[in-house]
PDB file of N, CA and C and ligand atoms in Angstrom:
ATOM      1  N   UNK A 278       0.856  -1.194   0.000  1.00 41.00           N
ATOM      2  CA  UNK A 278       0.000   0.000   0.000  1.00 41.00           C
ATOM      3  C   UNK A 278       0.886   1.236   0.000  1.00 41.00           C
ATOM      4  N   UNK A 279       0.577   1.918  -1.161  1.00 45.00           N
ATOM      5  CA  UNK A 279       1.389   3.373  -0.894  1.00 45.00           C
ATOM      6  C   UNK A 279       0.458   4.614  -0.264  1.00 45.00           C
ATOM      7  N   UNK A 280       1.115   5.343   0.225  1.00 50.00           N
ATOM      8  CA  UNK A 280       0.031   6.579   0.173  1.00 50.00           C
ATOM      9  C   UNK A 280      -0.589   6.206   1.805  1.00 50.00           C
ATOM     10  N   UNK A 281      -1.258   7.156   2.100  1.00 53.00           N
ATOM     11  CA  UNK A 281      -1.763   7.327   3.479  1.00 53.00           C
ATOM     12  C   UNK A 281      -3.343   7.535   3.198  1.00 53.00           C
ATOM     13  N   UNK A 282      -4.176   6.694   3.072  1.00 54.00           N
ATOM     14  CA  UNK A 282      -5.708   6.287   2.666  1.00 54.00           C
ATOM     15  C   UNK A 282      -5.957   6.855   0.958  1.00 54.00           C
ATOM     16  N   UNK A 283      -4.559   6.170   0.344  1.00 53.00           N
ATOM     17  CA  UNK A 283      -4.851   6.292  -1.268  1.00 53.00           C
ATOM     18  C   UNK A 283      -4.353   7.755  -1.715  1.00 53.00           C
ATOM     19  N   UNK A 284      -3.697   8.370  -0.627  1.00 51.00           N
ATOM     20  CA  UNK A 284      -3.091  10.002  -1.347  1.00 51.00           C
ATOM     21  C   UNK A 284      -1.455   9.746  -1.016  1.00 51.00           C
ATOM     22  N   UNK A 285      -0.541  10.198  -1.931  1.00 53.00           N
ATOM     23  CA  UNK A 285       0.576  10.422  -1.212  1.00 53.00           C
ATOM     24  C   UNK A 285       1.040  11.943  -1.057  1.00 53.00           C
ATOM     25  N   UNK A 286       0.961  11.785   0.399  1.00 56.00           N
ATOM     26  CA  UNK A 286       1.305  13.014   0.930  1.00 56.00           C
ATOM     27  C   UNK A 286       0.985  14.469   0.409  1.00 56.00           C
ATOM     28  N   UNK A 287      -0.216  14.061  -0.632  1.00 66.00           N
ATOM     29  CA  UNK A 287      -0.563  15.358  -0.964  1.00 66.00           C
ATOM     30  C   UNK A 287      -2.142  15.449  -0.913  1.00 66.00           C
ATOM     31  N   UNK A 288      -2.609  16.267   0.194  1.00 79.00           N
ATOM     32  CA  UNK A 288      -3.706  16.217   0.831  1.00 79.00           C
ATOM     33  C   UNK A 288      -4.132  16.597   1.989  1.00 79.00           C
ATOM     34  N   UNK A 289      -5.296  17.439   2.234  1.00 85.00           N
ATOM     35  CA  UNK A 289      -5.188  18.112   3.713  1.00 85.00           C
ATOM     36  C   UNK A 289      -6.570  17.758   4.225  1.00 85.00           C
ATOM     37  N   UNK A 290      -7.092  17.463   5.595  1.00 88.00           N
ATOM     38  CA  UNK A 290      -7.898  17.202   5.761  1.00 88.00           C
ATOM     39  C   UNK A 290      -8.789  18.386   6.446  1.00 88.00           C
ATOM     40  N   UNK A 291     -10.121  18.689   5.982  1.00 90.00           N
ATOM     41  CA  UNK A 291     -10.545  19.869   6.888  1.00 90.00           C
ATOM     42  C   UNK A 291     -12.291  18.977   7.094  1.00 90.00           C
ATOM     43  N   UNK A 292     -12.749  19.985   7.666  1.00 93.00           N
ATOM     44  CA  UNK A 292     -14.380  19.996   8.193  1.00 93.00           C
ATOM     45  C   UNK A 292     -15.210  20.635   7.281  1.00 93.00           C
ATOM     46  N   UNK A 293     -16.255  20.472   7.334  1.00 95.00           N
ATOM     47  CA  UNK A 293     -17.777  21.200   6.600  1.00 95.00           C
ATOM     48  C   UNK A 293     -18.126  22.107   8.279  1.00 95.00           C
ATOM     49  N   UNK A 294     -19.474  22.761   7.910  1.00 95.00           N
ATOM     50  CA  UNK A 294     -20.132  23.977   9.024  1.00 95.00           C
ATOM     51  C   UNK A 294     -20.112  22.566  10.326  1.00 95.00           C
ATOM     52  N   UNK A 295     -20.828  21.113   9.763  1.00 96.00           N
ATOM     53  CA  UNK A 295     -21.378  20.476  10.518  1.00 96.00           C
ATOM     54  C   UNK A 295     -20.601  19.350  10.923  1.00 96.00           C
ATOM     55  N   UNK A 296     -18.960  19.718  10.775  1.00 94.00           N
ATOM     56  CA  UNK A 296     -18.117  18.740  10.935  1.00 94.00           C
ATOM     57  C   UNK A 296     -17.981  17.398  10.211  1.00 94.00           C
ATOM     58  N   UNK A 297     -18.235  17.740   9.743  1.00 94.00           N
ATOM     59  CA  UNK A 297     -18.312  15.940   8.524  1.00 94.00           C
ATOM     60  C   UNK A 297     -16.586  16.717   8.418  1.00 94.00           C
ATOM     61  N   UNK A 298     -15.799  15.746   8.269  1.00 93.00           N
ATOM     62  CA  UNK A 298     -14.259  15.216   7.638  1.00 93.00           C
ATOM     63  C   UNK A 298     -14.211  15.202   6.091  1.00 93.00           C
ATOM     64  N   UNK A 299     -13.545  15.860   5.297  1.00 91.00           N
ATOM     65  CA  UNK A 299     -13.234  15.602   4.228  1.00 91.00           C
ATOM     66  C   UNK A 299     -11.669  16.511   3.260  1.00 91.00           C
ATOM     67  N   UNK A 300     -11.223  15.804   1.993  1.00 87.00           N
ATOM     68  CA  UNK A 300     -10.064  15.565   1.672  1.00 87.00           C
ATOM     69  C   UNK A 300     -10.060  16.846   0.747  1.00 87.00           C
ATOM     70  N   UNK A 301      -9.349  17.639   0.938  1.00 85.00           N
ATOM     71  CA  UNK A 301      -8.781  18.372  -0.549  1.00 85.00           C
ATOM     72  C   UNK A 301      -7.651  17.628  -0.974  1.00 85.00           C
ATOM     73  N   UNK A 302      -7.355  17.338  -2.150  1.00 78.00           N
ATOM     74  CA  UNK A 302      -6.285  16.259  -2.640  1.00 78.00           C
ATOM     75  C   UNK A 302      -5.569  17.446  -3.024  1.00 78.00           C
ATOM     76  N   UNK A 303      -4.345  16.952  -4.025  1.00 69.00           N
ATOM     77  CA  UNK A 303      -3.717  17.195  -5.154  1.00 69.00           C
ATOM     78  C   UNK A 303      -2.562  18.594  -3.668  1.00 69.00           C
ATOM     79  N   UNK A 304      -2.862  19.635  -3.869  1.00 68.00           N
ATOM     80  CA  UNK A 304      -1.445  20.703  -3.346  1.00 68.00           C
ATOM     81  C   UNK A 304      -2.378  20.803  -1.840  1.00 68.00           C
ATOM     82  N   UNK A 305      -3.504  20.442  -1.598  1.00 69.00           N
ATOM     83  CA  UNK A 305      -3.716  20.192  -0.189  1.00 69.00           C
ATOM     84  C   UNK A 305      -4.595  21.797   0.005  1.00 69.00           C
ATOM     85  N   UNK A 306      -4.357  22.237  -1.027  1.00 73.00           N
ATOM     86  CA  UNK A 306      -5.277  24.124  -1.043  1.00 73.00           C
ATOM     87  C   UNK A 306      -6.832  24.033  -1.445  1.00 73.00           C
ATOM     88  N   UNK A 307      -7.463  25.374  -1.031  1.00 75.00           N
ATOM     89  CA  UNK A 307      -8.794  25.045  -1.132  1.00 75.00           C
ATOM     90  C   UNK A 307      -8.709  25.978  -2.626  1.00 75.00           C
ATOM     91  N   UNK A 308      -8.828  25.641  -3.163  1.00 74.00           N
ATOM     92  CA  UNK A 308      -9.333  25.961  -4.876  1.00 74.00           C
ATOM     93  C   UNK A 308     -10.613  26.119  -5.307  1.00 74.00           C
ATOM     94  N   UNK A 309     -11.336  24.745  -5.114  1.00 79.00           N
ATOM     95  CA  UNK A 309     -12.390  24.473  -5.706  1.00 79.00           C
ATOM     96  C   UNK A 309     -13.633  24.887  -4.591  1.00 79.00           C
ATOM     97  N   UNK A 310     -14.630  25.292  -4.788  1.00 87.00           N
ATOM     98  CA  UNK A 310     -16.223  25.461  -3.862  1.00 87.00           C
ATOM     99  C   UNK A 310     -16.572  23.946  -4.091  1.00 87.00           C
ATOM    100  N   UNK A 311     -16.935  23.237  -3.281  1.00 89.00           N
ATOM    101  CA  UNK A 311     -18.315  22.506  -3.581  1.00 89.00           C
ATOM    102  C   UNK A 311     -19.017  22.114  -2.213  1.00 89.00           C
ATOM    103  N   UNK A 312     -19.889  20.949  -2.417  1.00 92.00           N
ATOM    104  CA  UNK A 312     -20.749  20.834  -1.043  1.00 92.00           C
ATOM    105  C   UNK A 312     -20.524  19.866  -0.444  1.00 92.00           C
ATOM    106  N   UNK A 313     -20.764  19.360   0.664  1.00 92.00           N
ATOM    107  CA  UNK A 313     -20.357  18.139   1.670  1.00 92.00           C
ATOM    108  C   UNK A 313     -21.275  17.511   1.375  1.00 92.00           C
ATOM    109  N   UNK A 314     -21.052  16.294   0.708  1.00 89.00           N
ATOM    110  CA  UNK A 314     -21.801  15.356   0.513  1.00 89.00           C
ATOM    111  C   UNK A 314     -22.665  15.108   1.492  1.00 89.00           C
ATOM    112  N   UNK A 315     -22.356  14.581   2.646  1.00 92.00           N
ATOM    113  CA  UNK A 315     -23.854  14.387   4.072  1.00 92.00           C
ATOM    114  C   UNK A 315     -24.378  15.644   4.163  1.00 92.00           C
ATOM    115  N   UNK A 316     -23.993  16.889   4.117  1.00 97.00           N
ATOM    116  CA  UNK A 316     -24.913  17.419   4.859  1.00 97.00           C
ATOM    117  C   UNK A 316     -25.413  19.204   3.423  1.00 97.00           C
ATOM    118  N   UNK A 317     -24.627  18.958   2.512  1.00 95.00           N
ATOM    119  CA  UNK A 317     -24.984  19.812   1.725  1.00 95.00           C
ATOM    120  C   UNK A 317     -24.298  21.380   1.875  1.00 95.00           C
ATOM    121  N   UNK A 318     -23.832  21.334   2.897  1.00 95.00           N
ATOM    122  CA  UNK A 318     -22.878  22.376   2.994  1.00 95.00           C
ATOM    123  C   UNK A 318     -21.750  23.184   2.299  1.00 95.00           C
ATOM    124  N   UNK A 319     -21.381  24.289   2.521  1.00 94.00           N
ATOM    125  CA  UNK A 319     -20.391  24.587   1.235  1.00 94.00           C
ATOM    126  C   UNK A 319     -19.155  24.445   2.077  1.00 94.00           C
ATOM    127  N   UNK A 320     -18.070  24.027   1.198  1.00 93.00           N
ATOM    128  CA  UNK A 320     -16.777  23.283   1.593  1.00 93.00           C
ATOM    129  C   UNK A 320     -15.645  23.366   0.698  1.00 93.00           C
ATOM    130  N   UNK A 321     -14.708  23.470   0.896  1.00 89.00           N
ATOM    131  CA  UNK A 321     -13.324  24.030   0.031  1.00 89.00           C
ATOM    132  C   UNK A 321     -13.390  25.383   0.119  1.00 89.00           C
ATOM    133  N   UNK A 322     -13.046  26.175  -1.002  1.00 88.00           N
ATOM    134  CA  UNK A 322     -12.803  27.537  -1.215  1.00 88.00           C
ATOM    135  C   UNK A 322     -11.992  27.865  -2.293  1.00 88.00           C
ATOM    136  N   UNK A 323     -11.463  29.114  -2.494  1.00 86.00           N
ATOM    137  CA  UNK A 323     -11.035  29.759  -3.802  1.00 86.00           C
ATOM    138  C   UNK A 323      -9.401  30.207  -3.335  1.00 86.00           C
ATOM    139  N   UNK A 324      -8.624  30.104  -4.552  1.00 83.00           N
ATOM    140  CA  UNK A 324      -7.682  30.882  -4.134  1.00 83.00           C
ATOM    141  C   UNK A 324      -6.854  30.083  -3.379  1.00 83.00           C
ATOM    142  N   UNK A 325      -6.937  29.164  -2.685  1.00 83.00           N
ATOM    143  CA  UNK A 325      -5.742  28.651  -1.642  1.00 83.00           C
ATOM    144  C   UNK A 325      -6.949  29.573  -0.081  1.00 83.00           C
ATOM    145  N   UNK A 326      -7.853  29.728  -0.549  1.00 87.00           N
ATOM    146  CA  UNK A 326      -8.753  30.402   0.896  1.00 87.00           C
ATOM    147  C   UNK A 326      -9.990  29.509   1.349  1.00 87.00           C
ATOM    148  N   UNK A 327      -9.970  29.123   2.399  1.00 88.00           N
ATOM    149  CA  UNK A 327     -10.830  27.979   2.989  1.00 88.00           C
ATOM    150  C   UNK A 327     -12.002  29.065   3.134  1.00 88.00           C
ATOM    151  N   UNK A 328     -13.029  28.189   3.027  1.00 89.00           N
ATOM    152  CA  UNK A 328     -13.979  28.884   3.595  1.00 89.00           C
ATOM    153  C   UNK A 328     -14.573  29.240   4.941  1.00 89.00           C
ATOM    154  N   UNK A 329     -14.844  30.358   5.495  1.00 91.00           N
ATOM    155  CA  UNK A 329     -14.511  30.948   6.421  1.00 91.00           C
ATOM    156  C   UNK A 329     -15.545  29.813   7.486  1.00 91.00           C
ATOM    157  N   UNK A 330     -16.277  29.176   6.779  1.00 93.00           N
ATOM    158  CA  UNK A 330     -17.231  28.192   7.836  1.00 93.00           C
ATOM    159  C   UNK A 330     -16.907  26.587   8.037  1.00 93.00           C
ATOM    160  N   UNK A 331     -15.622  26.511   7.092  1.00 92.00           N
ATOM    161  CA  UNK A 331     -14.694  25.400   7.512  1.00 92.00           C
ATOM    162  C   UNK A 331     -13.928  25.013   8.399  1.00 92.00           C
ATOM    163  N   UNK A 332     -13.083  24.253   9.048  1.00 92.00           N
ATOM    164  CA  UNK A 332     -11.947  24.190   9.913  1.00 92.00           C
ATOM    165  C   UNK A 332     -10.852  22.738   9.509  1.00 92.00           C
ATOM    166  N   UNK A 333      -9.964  23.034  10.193  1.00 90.00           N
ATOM    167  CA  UNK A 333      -9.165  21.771   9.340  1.00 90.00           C
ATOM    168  C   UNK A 333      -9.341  21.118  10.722  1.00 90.00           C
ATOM    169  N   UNK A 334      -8.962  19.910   9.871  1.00 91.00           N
ATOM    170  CA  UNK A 334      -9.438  18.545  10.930  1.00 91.00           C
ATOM    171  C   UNK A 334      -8.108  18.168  11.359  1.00 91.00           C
ATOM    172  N   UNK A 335      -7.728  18.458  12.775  1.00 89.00           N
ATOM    173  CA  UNK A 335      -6.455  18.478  13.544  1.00 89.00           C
ATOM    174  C   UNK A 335      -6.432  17.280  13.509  1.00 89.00           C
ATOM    175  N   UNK A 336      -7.571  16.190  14.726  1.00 87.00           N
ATOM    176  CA  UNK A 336      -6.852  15.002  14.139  1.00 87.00           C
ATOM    177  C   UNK A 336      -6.559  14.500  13.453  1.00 87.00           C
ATOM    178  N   UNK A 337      -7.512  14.566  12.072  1.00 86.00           N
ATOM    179  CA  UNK A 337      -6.883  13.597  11.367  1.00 86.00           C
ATOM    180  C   UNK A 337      -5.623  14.085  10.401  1.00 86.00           C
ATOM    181  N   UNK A 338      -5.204  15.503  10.648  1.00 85.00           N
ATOM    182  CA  UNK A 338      -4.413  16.165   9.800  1.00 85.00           C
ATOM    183  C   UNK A 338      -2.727  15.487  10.907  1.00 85.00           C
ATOM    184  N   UNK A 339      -2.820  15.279  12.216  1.00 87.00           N
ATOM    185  CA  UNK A 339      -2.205  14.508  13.171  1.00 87.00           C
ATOM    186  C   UNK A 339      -1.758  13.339  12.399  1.00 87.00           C
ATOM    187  N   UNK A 340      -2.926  12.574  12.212  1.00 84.00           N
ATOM    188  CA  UNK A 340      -2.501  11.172  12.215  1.00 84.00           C
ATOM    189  C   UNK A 340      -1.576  10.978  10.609  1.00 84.00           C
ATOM    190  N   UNK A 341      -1.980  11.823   9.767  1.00 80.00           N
ATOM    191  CA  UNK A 341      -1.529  12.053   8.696  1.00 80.00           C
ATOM    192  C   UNK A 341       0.021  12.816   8.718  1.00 80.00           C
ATOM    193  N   UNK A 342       0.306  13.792   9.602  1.00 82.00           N
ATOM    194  CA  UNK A 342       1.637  13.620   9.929  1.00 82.00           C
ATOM    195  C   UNK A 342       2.405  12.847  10.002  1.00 82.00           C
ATOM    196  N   UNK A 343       1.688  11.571  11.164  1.00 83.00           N
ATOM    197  CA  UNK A 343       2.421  10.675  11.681  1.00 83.00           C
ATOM    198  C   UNK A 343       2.505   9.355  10.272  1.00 83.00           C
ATOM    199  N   UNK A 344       1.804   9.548   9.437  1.00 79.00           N
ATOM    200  CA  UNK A 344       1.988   8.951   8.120  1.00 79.00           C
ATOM    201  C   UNK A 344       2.810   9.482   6.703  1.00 79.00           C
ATOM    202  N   UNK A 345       3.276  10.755   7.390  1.00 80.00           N
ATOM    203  CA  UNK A 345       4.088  10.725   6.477  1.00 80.00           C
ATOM    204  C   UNK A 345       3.755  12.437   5.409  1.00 80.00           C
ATOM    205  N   UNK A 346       2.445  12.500   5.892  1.00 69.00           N
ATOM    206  CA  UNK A 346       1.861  13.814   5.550  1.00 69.00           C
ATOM    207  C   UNK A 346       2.310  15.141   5.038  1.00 69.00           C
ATOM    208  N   UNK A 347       2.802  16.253   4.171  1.00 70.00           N
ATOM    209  CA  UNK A 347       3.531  17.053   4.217  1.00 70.00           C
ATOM    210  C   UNK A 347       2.553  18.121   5.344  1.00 70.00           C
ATOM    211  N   UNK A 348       3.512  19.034   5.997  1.00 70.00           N
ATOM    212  CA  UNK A 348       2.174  20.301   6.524  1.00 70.00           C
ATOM    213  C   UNK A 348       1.918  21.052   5.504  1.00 70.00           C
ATOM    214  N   UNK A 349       0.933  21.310   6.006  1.00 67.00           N
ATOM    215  CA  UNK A 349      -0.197  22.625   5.395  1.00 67.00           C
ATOM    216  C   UNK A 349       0.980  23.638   5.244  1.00 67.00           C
ATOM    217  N   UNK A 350       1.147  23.721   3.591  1.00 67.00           N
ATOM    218  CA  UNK A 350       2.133  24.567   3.301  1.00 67.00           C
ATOM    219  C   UNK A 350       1.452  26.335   2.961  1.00 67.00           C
ATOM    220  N   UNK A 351       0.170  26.515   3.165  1.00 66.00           N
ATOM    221  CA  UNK A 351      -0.569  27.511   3.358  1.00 66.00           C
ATOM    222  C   UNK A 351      -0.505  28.209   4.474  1.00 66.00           C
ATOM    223  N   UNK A 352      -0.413  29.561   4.692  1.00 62.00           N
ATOM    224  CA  UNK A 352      -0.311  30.661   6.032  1.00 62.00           C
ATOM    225  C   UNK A 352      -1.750  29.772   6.374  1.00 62.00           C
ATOM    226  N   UNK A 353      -2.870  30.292   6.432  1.00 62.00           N
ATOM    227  CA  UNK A 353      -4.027  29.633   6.904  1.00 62.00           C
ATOM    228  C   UNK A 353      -4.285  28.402   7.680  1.00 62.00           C
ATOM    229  N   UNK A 354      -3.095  27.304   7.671  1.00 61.00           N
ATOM    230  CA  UNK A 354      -3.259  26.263   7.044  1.00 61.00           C
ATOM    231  C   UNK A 354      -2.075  26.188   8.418  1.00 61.00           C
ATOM    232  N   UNK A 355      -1.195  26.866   8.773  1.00 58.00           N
ATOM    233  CA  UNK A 355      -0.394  26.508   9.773  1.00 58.00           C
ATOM    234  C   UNK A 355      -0.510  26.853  11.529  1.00 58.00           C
ATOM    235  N   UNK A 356      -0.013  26.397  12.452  1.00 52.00           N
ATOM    236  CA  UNK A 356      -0.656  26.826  13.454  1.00 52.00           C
ATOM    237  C   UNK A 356      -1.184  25.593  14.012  1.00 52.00           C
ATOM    238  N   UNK A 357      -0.672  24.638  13.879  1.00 47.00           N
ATOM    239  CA  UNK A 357      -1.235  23.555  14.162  1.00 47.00           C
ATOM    240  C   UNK A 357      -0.512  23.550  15.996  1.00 47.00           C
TER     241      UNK A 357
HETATM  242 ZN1  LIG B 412     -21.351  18.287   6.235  1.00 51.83          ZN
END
C-alpha cells in the first residue's frame, strides 16, 4: 500500500459547518467550492482560501503527519 488512505502526501484534511471530515487532494489548497456530501454544505474555497465556515481537521491532519503527511504549506493552514 502506498500513500496514506490512497493520497501520497498530498492532501489536507478539513471539516464542513457540521463537521463531517473531508479531503482536498492534489497541493492540499482550497481551490475548488463545492458541497459536503452528508450534509450539503459549502466546503473548500477559492484561491488557496478555505472557507470561512470550515476548519481543518487536527486530528486527522495529526494522524496524517504521523503517516508521512507534508504540513499545510498555506499561512491559513499553519498553526497547528
Ligand atoms: Zn457536512
Amino acid at each position: 500500500m502506498s500513500g496514506f488512505l490512497g493520497f501520497n502526501t498530498r492532501g489536507h484534511f478539513y471539516q464542513c459547518p457540521n463537521g463531517h471530515v473531508y479531503v482536498i487532494t492534489e497541493c492540499g489548497g482550497a481551490m475548488v467550492e463545492s458541497k459536503c456530501p452528508e450534509c450539503g454544505c459549502a466546503i473548500g474555497g477559492r484561491d488557496h482560501t478555505l472557507n470561512n465556515t470550515n476548519a481543518r481537521a487536527m486530528d486527522f491532519e495529526n494522524i496524517g503527519r504521523d503517516e508521512g503527511l507534508a504540513d499545510n504549506p498555506f499561512a491559513w493552514g499553519r498553526g497547528a
